[in-house]
């Protein structure tokens, strides 16, 4: 019964998130050694969503059944007050919410408190047994259960759990006391770091922070590597951090007609920044040499510029050749032979999906600029070991796939029409000129996906909601120009005059009402 009450408590928090304290005070409860922090502006997102979950007819009916099943009048009153105003519970659920993972493997959430005593009383209403577990001291409240540790005062509510125990790493992992985080000084907290100054700039729907340094510490604490024999891998990765330590501050904003995500790299020292920007891979932008072979509107496309000699130079600079050597030994094949093949742009794309083609329903293409001599030697080795691969000169057929190389371009395709276009020299594709000058690219077109998938769902009871869902997004693409420390990813919606989050929740509302619950 008590476990059910915990679920009810957590469900109430979740339900409040999209119905209709100061930032520093909340960030002060996050430890300085946080390897990941996320702040969600619930109030802003609730306004942009233009949606109240509790107004959905099915949700109303479910809540009505829940209220009918509650015999306790105080619990009924608590639920009614919560549905009218989620903040009435004692926590500012419609405010900023912080989530974090620290270097010692502790995960937590922080909310602002508007009435500490009311929160205590309301928790006691859910289950009077809670009141016996809660320790009151100097205006603060706390209790530890098998689901986590909880503490709050008049300013903040903190819930934490030892992720090492939760995911099964570390036999000696113990529950962490949330009071430790409730009473941090600013100097001991994330709010006192230089990264927080960048993290807190501007008003974002979601702000995020990641530290490579503390990520490595967290891996060590969670024993992710110490439970296997490949400790040298972990040591090599630690070495990379020591020479190339950086953090990332990012944001996600739901805007009219699109979702915009940005990430900026922050280097620990000017020397590390200089060292990082001296890497060959950092200075190798996409040239666009393969653009003629990419469809104008692929469902999904990823591109980069890879030169084997530069990759190997960077591997040696980062002192991680031990990892490559280990993998090569394990698979009994020299990975450097594969790396040496690449000599320019590489593009992989999902072009179409055709469910009527039972043998190969997906049309996928891969093109790469290569060193012909290095590739020819590699392919000789591979075909000699696999009789299923049929080679005619520099062309190969295996199953429904064709592959090979023409001049200095390697190709692999699953669709004959795409192959014929390639053999004919491709076609001018100005839509893909946006790849040029970027260090990497990810993008695609959901309209093509919709046109390919919907016919296969025509007879399905889910065809209407599938059409609604696939009609939400227009295109998506990344922007990572060479020389910039800021990267951007944009998802463009078909509804240009409506906030993207409102469009998402309109779809969710339709899905709740139209998907059969059986």
PDB file of C-alpha atoms in Angstrom, residues 253-453:
ATOM      1  CA  UNK A 253      13.414  26.336 -26.810  1.00  0.00           C
ATOM      2  CA  UNK A 254       9.953  25.708 -28.202  1.00  0.00           C
ATOM      3  CA  UNK A 255       9.291  28.524 -30.644  1.00  0.00           C
ATOM      4  CA  UNK A 256       6.610  29.342 -33.169  1.00  0.00           C
ATOM      5  CA  UNK A 257       6.850  26.718 -35.884  1.00  0.00           C
ATOM      6  CA  UNK A 258      10.073  25.126 -34.644  1.00  0.00           C
ATOM      7  CA  UNK A 259      12.179  23.695 -31.827  1.00  0.00           C
ATOM      8  CA  UNK A 260      15.660  25.197 -31.529  1.00  0.00           C
ATOM      9  CA  UNK A 261      18.435  23.450 -29.626  1.00  0.00           C
ATOM     10  CA  UNK A 262      21.884  24.968 -29.099  1.00  0.00           C
ATOM     11  CA  UNK A 263      25.080  23.728 -27.458  1.00  0.00           C
ATOM     12  CA  UNK A 264      28.279  25.641 -26.703  1.00  0.00           C
ATOM     13  CA  UNK A 265      31.612  24.102 -25.712  1.00  0.00           C
ATOM     14  CA  UNK A 266      33.413  25.547 -22.671  1.00  0.00           C
ATOM     15  CA  UNK A 267      37.074  24.626 -22.282  1.00  0.00           C
ATOM     16  CA  UNK A 268      38.642  24.264 -18.835  1.00  0.00           C
ATOM     17  CA  UNK A 269      41.721  26.318 -19.780  1.00  0.00           C
ATOM     18  CA  UNK A 270      42.931  28.377 -22.791  1.00  0.00           C
ATOM     19  CA  UNK A 271      45.695  25.799 -23.294  1.00  0.00           C
ATOM     20  CA  UNK A 272      43.161  22.968 -23.616  1.00  0.00           C
ATOM     21  CA  UNK A 273      41.097  25.018 -26.064  1.00  0.00           C
ATOM     22  CA  UNK A 274      44.165  25.629 -28.214  1.00  0.00           C
ATOM     23  CA  UNK A 275      45.084  21.935 -28.093  1.00  0.00           C
ATOM     24  CA  UNK A 276      41.539  20.865 -29.017  1.00  0.00           C
ATOM     25  CA  UNK A 277      41.300  23.272 -31.926  1.00  0.00           C
ATOM     26  CA  UNK A 278      44.613  22.009 -33.255  1.00  0.00           C
ATOM     27  CA  UNK A 279      43.100  18.570 -33.879  1.00  0.00           C
ATOM     28  CA  UNK A 280      42.940  17.740 -37.573  1.00  0.00           C
ATOM     29  CA  UNK A 281      39.329  16.539 -37.347  1.00  0.00           C
ATOM     30  CA  UNK A 282      38.272  19.924 -35.944  1.00  0.00           C
ATOM     31  CA  UNK A 283      39.692  21.594 -39.051  1.00  0.00           C
ATOM     32  CA  UNK A 284      38.153  19.282 -41.658  1.00  0.00           C
ATOM     33  CA  UNK A 285      34.865  20.731 -42.947  1.00  0.00           C
ATOM     34  CA  UNK A 286      32.545  19.028 -45.416  1.00  0.00           C
ATOM     35  CA  UNK A 287      33.482  20.001 -48.980  1.00  0.00           C
ATOM     36  CA  UNK A 288      30.259  18.982 -50.708  1.00  0.00           C
ATOM     37  CA  UNK A 289      32.069  16.759 -53.229  1.00  0.00           C
ATOM     38  CA  UNK A 290      29.390  14.053 -52.864  1.00  0.00           C
ATOM     39  CA  UNK A 291      26.317  16.299 -52.852  1.00  0.00           C
ATOM     40  CA  UNK A 292      25.280  15.288 -56.383  1.00  0.00           C
ATOM     41  CA  UNK A 293      24.636  11.745 -55.169  1.00  0.00           C
ATOM     42  CA  UNK A 294      22.386  12.655 -52.218  1.00  0.00           C
ATOM     43  CA  UNK A 295      18.610  12.875 -52.809  1.00  0.00           C
ATOM     44  CA  UNK A 296      17.249  16.411 -52.504  1.00  0.00           C
ATOM     45  CA  UNK A 297      14.939  15.341 -49.656  1.00  0.00           C
ATOM     46  CA  UNK A 298      16.271  12.322 -47.771  1.00  0.00           C
ATOM     47  CA  UNK A 299      14.323  11.086 -44.756  1.00  0.00           C
ATOM     48  CA  UNK A 300      17.569  11.060 -42.807  1.00  0.00           C
ATOM     49  CA  UNK A 301      21.073  12.163 -43.740  1.00  0.00           C
ATOM     50  CA  UNK A 302      24.332  12.310 -41.795  1.00  0.00           C
ATOM     51  CA  UNK A 303      27.553  13.682 -43.258  1.00  0.00           C
ATOM     52  CA  UNK A 304      31.115  14.453 -42.178  1.00  0.00           C
ATOM     53  CA  UNK A 305      34.632  14.816 -43.569  1.00  0.00           C
ATOM     54  CA  UNK A 306      37.006  11.973 -42.696  1.00  0.00           C
ATOM     55  CA  UNK A 307      40.622  11.669 -43.780  1.00  0.00           C
ATOM     56  CA  UNK A 308      42.393   8.562 -42.542  1.00  0.00           C
ATOM     57  CA  UNK A 309      45.792  10.141 -42.034  1.00  0.00           C
ATOM     58  CA  UNK A 310      44.253  12.963 -39.985  1.00  0.00           C
ATOM     59  CA  UNK A 311      42.157  10.566 -37.900  1.00  0.00           C
ATOM     60  CA  UNK A 312      45.228   8.498 -37.047  1.00  0.00           C
ATOM     61  CA  UNK A 313      47.167  11.639 -36.179  1.00  0.00           C
ATOM     62  CA  UNK A 314      44.354  12.691 -33.814  1.00  0.00           C
ATOM     63  CA  UNK A 315      44.212   9.203 -32.280  1.00  0.00           C
ATOM     64  CA  UNK A 316      47.911   9.411 -31.506  1.00  0.00           C
ATOM     65  CA  UNK A 317      47.605  12.969 -30.192  1.00  0.00           C
ATOM     66  CA  UNK A 318      44.866  11.872 -27.800  1.00  0.00           C
ATOM     67  CA  UNK A 319      46.849   8.774 -26.803  1.00  0.00           C
ATOM     68  CA  UNK A 320      43.968   6.369 -27.446  1.00  0.00           C
ATOM     69  CA  UNK A 321      45.704   4.103 -29.939  1.00  0.00           C
ATOM     70  CA  UNK A 322      45.643   1.405 -27.224  1.00  0.00           C
ATOM     71  CA  UNK A 323      41.870   1.182 -27.708  1.00  0.00           C
ATOM     72  CA  UNK A 324      42.176   0.704 -31.477  1.00  0.00           C
ATOM     73  CA  UNK A 325      44.919  -1.872 -30.985  1.00  0.00           C
ATOM     74  CA  UNK A 326      42.796  -3.787 -28.489  1.00  0.00           C
ATOM     75  CA  UNK A 327      39.739  -3.900 -30.759  1.00  0.00           C
ATOM     76  CA  UNK A 328      41.895  -4.949 -33.708  1.00  0.00           C
ATOM     77  CA  UNK A 329      43.312  -7.811 -31.676  1.00  0.00           C
ATOM     78  CA  UNK A 330      39.870  -8.887 -30.479  1.00  0.00           C
ATOM     79  CA  UNK A 331      38.334  -9.030 -33.979  1.00  0.00           C
ATOM     80  CA  UNK A 332      41.555 -10.267 -35.580  1.00  0.00           C
ATOM     81  CA  UNK A 333      41.581  -7.434 -38.104  1.00  0.00           C
ATOM     82  CA  UNK A 334      43.672  -4.257 -38.325  1.00  0.00           C
ATOM     83  CA  UNK A 335      41.231  -1.345 -37.902  1.00  0.00           C
ATOM     84  CA  UNK A 336      43.828   1.085 -39.198  1.00  0.00           C
ATOM     85  CA  UNK A 337      43.384  -0.479 -42.642  1.00  0.00           C
ATOM     86  CA  UNK A 338      39.756   0.673 -42.586  1.00  0.00           C
ATOM     87  CA  UNK A 339      40.623   4.122 -41.227  1.00  0.00           C
ATOM     88  CA  UNK A 340      43.263   4.656 -43.929  1.00  0.00           C
ATOM     89  CA  UNK A 341      40.647   4.119 -46.656  1.00  0.00           C
ATOM     90  CA  UNK A 342      38.782   7.385 -45.944  1.00  0.00           C
ATOM     91  CA  UNK A 343      39.954  10.465 -47.816  1.00  0.00           C
ATOM     92  CA  UNK A 344      37.225  13.133 -47.746  1.00  0.00           C
ATOM     93  CA  UNK A 345      33.470  13.504 -47.342  1.00  0.00           C
ATOM     94  CA  UNK A 346      31.251  10.637 -46.205  1.00  0.00           C
ATOM     95  CA  UNK A 347      27.453  10.704 -46.452  1.00  0.00           C
ATOM     96  CA  UNK A 348      24.870   8.169 -45.295  1.00  0.00           C
ATOM     97  CA  UNK A 349      21.200   8.680 -46.129  1.00  0.00           C
ATOM     98  CA  UNK A 350      17.840   6.949 -45.750  1.00  0.00           C
ATOM     99  CA  UNK A 351      16.062   7.880 -48.964  1.00  0.00           C
ATOM    100  CA  UNK A 352      12.753   5.989 -49.010  1.00  0.00           C
ATOM    101  CA  UNK A 353      10.754   3.257 -47.306  1.00  0.00           C
ATOM    102  CA  UNK A 354       8.685   0.903 -49.443  1.00  0.00           C
ATOM    103  CA  UNK A 355       6.807  -1.777 -47.512  1.00  0.00           C
ATOM    104  CA  UNK A 356       5.648  -3.400 -50.748  1.00  0.00           C
ATOM    105  CA  UNK A 357       9.246  -4.465 -51.351  1.00  0.00           C
ATOM    106  CA  UNK A 358       9.505  -7.435 -49.025  1.00  0.00           C
ATOM    107  CA  UNK A 359      13.134  -8.152 -49.883  1.00  0.00           C
ATOM    108  CA  UNK A 360      14.490  -4.663 -49.151  1.00  0.00           C
ATOM    109  CA  UNK A 361      11.899  -2.125 -47.909  1.00  0.00           C
ATOM    110  CA  UNK A 362      14.465   0.589 -47.088  1.00  0.00           C
ATOM    111  CA  UNK A 363      16.439   2.535 -49.688  1.00  0.00           C
ATOM    112  CA  UNK A 364      19.757   3.442 -48.065  1.00  0.00           C
ATOM    113  CA  UNK A 365      22.831   5.020 -49.646  1.00  0.00           C
ATOM    114  CA  UNK A 366      26.400   5.432 -48.426  1.00  0.00           C
ATOM    115  CA  UNK A 367      29.001   7.412 -50.334  1.00  0.00           C
ATOM    116  CA  UNK A 368      32.560   8.167 -49.267  1.00  0.00           C
ATOM    117  CA  UNK A 369      35.637   9.719 -50.814  1.00  0.00           C
ATOM    118  CA  UNK A 370      38.371   7.109 -50.525  1.00  0.00           C
ATOM    119  CA  UNK A 371      41.946   6.145 -51.349  1.00  0.00           C
ATOM    120  CA  UNK A 372      41.358   3.615 -54.188  1.00  0.00           C
ATOM    121  CA  UNK A 373      44.561   1.648 -53.542  1.00  0.00           C
ATOM    122  CA  UNK A 374      43.863   1.305 -49.813  1.00  0.00           C
ATOM    123  CA  UNK A 375      40.252   0.297 -50.456  1.00  0.00           C
ATOM    124  CA  UNK A 376      41.149  -2.202 -53.146  1.00  0.00           C
ATOM    125  CA  UNK A 377      43.574  -3.919 -50.773  1.00  0.00           C
ATOM    126  CA  UNK A 378      40.973  -3.958 -47.997  1.00  0.00           C
ATOM    127  CA  UNK A 379      38.255  -5.383 -50.251  1.00  0.00           C
ATOM    128  CA  UNK A 380      40.574  -8.116 -51.519  1.00  0.00           C
ATOM    129  CA  UNK A 381      40.988  -9.259 -47.915  1.00  0.00           C
ATOM    130  CA  UNK A 382      37.274  -9.127 -47.139  1.00  0.00           C
ATOM    131  CA  UNK A 383      36.042 -10.890 -50.265  1.00  0.00           C
ATOM    132  CA  UNK A 384      38.642 -13.620 -49.866  1.00  0.00           C
ATOM    133  CA  UNK A 385      37.048 -14.467 -46.503  1.00  0.00           C
ATOM    134  CA  UNK A 386      33.381 -14.260 -47.619  1.00  0.00           C
ATOM    135  CA  UNK A 387      32.119 -16.360 -50.498  1.00  0.00           C
ATOM    136  CA  UNK A 388      28.684 -14.652 -50.401  1.00  0.00           C
ATOM    137  CA  UNK A 389      30.189 -11.437 -51.766  1.00  0.00           C
ATOM    138  CA  UNK A 390      30.379 -11.545 -55.586  1.00  0.00           C
ATOM    139  CA  UNK A 391      32.982  -9.200 -57.074  1.00  0.00           C
ATOM    140  CA  UNK A 392      33.168  -8.024 -60.666  1.00  0.00           C
ATOM    141  CA  UNK A 393      36.103  -5.642 -61.062  1.00  0.00           C
ATOM    142  CA  UNK A 394      35.374  -2.910 -58.521  1.00  0.00           C
ATOM    143  CA  UNK A 395      31.669  -3.744 -58.134  1.00  0.00           C
ATOM    144  CA  UNK A 396      30.163  -6.078 -55.516  1.00  0.00           C
ATOM    145  CA  UNK A 397      26.771  -7.663 -54.979  1.00  0.00           C
ATOM    146  CA  UNK A 398      25.670  -9.249 -51.711  1.00  0.00           C
ATOM    147  CA  UNK A 399      22.025  -9.952 -51.085  1.00  0.00           C
ATOM    148  CA  UNK A 400      19.943  -6.928 -52.153  1.00  0.00           C
ATOM    149  CA  UNK A 401      22.894  -4.554 -51.790  1.00  0.00           C
ATOM    150  CA  UNK A 402      25.331  -3.260 -54.358  1.00  0.00           C
ATOM    151  CA  UNK A 403      28.674  -1.750 -53.424  1.00  0.00           C
ATOM    152  CA  UNK A 404      32.007  -0.855 -54.917  1.00  0.00           C
ATOM    153  CA  UNK A 405      34.019   2.144 -55.939  1.00  0.00           C
ATOM    154  CA  UNK A 406      34.108   4.330 -58.998  1.00  0.00           C
ATOM    155  CA  UNK A 407      37.232   6.429 -59.196  1.00  0.00           C
ATOM    156  CA  UNK A 408      37.769   7.764 -55.684  1.00  0.00           C
ATOM    157  CA  UNK A 409      34.139   7.346 -54.566  1.00  0.00           C
ATOM    158  CA  UNK A 410      32.961   4.313 -52.600  1.00  0.00           C
ATOM    159  CA  UNK A 411      29.259   3.496 -52.843  1.00  0.00           C
ATOM    160  CA  UNK A 412      26.847   1.161 -51.109  1.00  0.00           C
ATOM    161  CA  UNK A 413      23.135   1.152 -52.035  1.00  0.00           C
ATOM    162  CA  UNK A 414      20.053  -0.965 -51.481  1.00  0.00           C
ATOM    163  CA  UNK A 415      17.934   0.555 -54.263  1.00  0.00           C
ATOM    164  CA  UNK A 416      18.542   0.060 -58.000  1.00  0.00           C
ATOM    165  CA  UNK A 417      17.075   3.447 -58.992  1.00  0.00           C
ATOM    166  CA  UNK A 418      19.536   5.195 -56.682  1.00  0.00           C
ATOM    167  CA  UNK A 419      22.351   3.117 -58.146  1.00  0.00           C
ATOM    168  CA  UNK A 420      21.418   4.046 -61.729  1.00  0.00           C
ATOM    169  CA  UNK A 421      21.449   7.757 -60.821  1.00  0.00           C
ATOM    170  CA  UNK A 422      24.892   7.341 -59.313  1.00  0.00           C
ATOM    171  CA  UNK A 423      26.266   5.550 -62.378  1.00  0.00           C
ATOM    172  CA  UNK A 424      24.870   8.388 -64.523  1.00  0.00           C
ATOM    173  CA  UNK A 425      26.876  10.894 -62.496  1.00  0.00           C
ATOM    174  CA  UNK A 426      24.186  12.045 -60.091  1.00  0.00           C
ATOM    175  CA  UNK A 427      22.333  15.316 -60.475  1.00  0.00           C
ATOM    176  CA  UNK A 428      22.714  18.906 -59.332  1.00  0.00           C
ATOM    177  CA  UNK A 429      21.474  19.214 -55.777  1.00  0.00           C
ATOM    178  CA  UNK A 430      21.591  22.844 -54.524  1.00  0.00           C
ATOM    179  CA  UNK A 431      19.430  21.848 -51.522  1.00  0.00           C
ATOM    180  CA  UNK A 432      22.480  20.099 -50.083  1.00  0.00           C
ATOM    181  CA  UNK A 433      24.848  23.042 -50.461  1.00  0.00           C
ATOM    182  CA  UNK A 434      24.107  23.757 -46.782  1.00  0.00           C
ATOM    183  CA  UNK A 435      26.462  20.867 -45.910  1.00  0.00           C
ATOM    184  CA  UNK A 436      29.513  22.753 -47.181  1.00  0.00           C
ATOM    185  CA  UNK A 437      31.729  24.237 -44.495  1.00  0.00           C
ATOM    186  CA  UNK A 438      30.162  22.288 -41.622  1.00  0.00           C
ATOM    187  CA  UNK A 439      32.207  19.868 -39.523  1.00  0.00           C
ATOM    188  CA  UNK A 440      29.224  17.504 -39.394  1.00  0.00           C
ATOM    189  CA  UNK A 441      25.605  17.468 -40.504  1.00  0.00           C
ATOM    190  CA  UNK A 442      22.413  15.666 -39.512  1.00  0.00           C
ATOM    191  CA  UNK A 443      19.123  16.421 -41.239  1.00  0.00           C
ATOM    192  CA  UNK A 444      16.120  15.089 -43.075  1.00  0.00           C
ATOM    193  CA  UNK A 445      12.583  15.523 -44.359  1.00  0.00           C
ATOM    194  CA  UNK A 446       9.571  14.093 -42.520  1.00  0.00           C
ATOM    195  CA  UNK A 447       7.244  14.764 -45.452  1.00  0.00           C
ATOM    196  CA  UNK A 448       8.942  11.983 -47.404  1.00  0.00           C
ATOM    197  CA  UNK A 449       8.626   9.645 -44.411  1.00  0.00           C
ATOM    198  CA  UNK A 450       4.916  10.449 -44.154  1.00  0.00           C
ATOM    199  CA  UNK A 451       4.297   9.805 -47.856  1.00  0.00           C
ATOM    200  CA  UNK A 452       6.153   6.478 -47.634  1.00  0.00           C
ATOM    201  CA  UNK A 453       4.574   5.133 -44.442  1.00  0.00           C
TER     202      UNK A 453
END
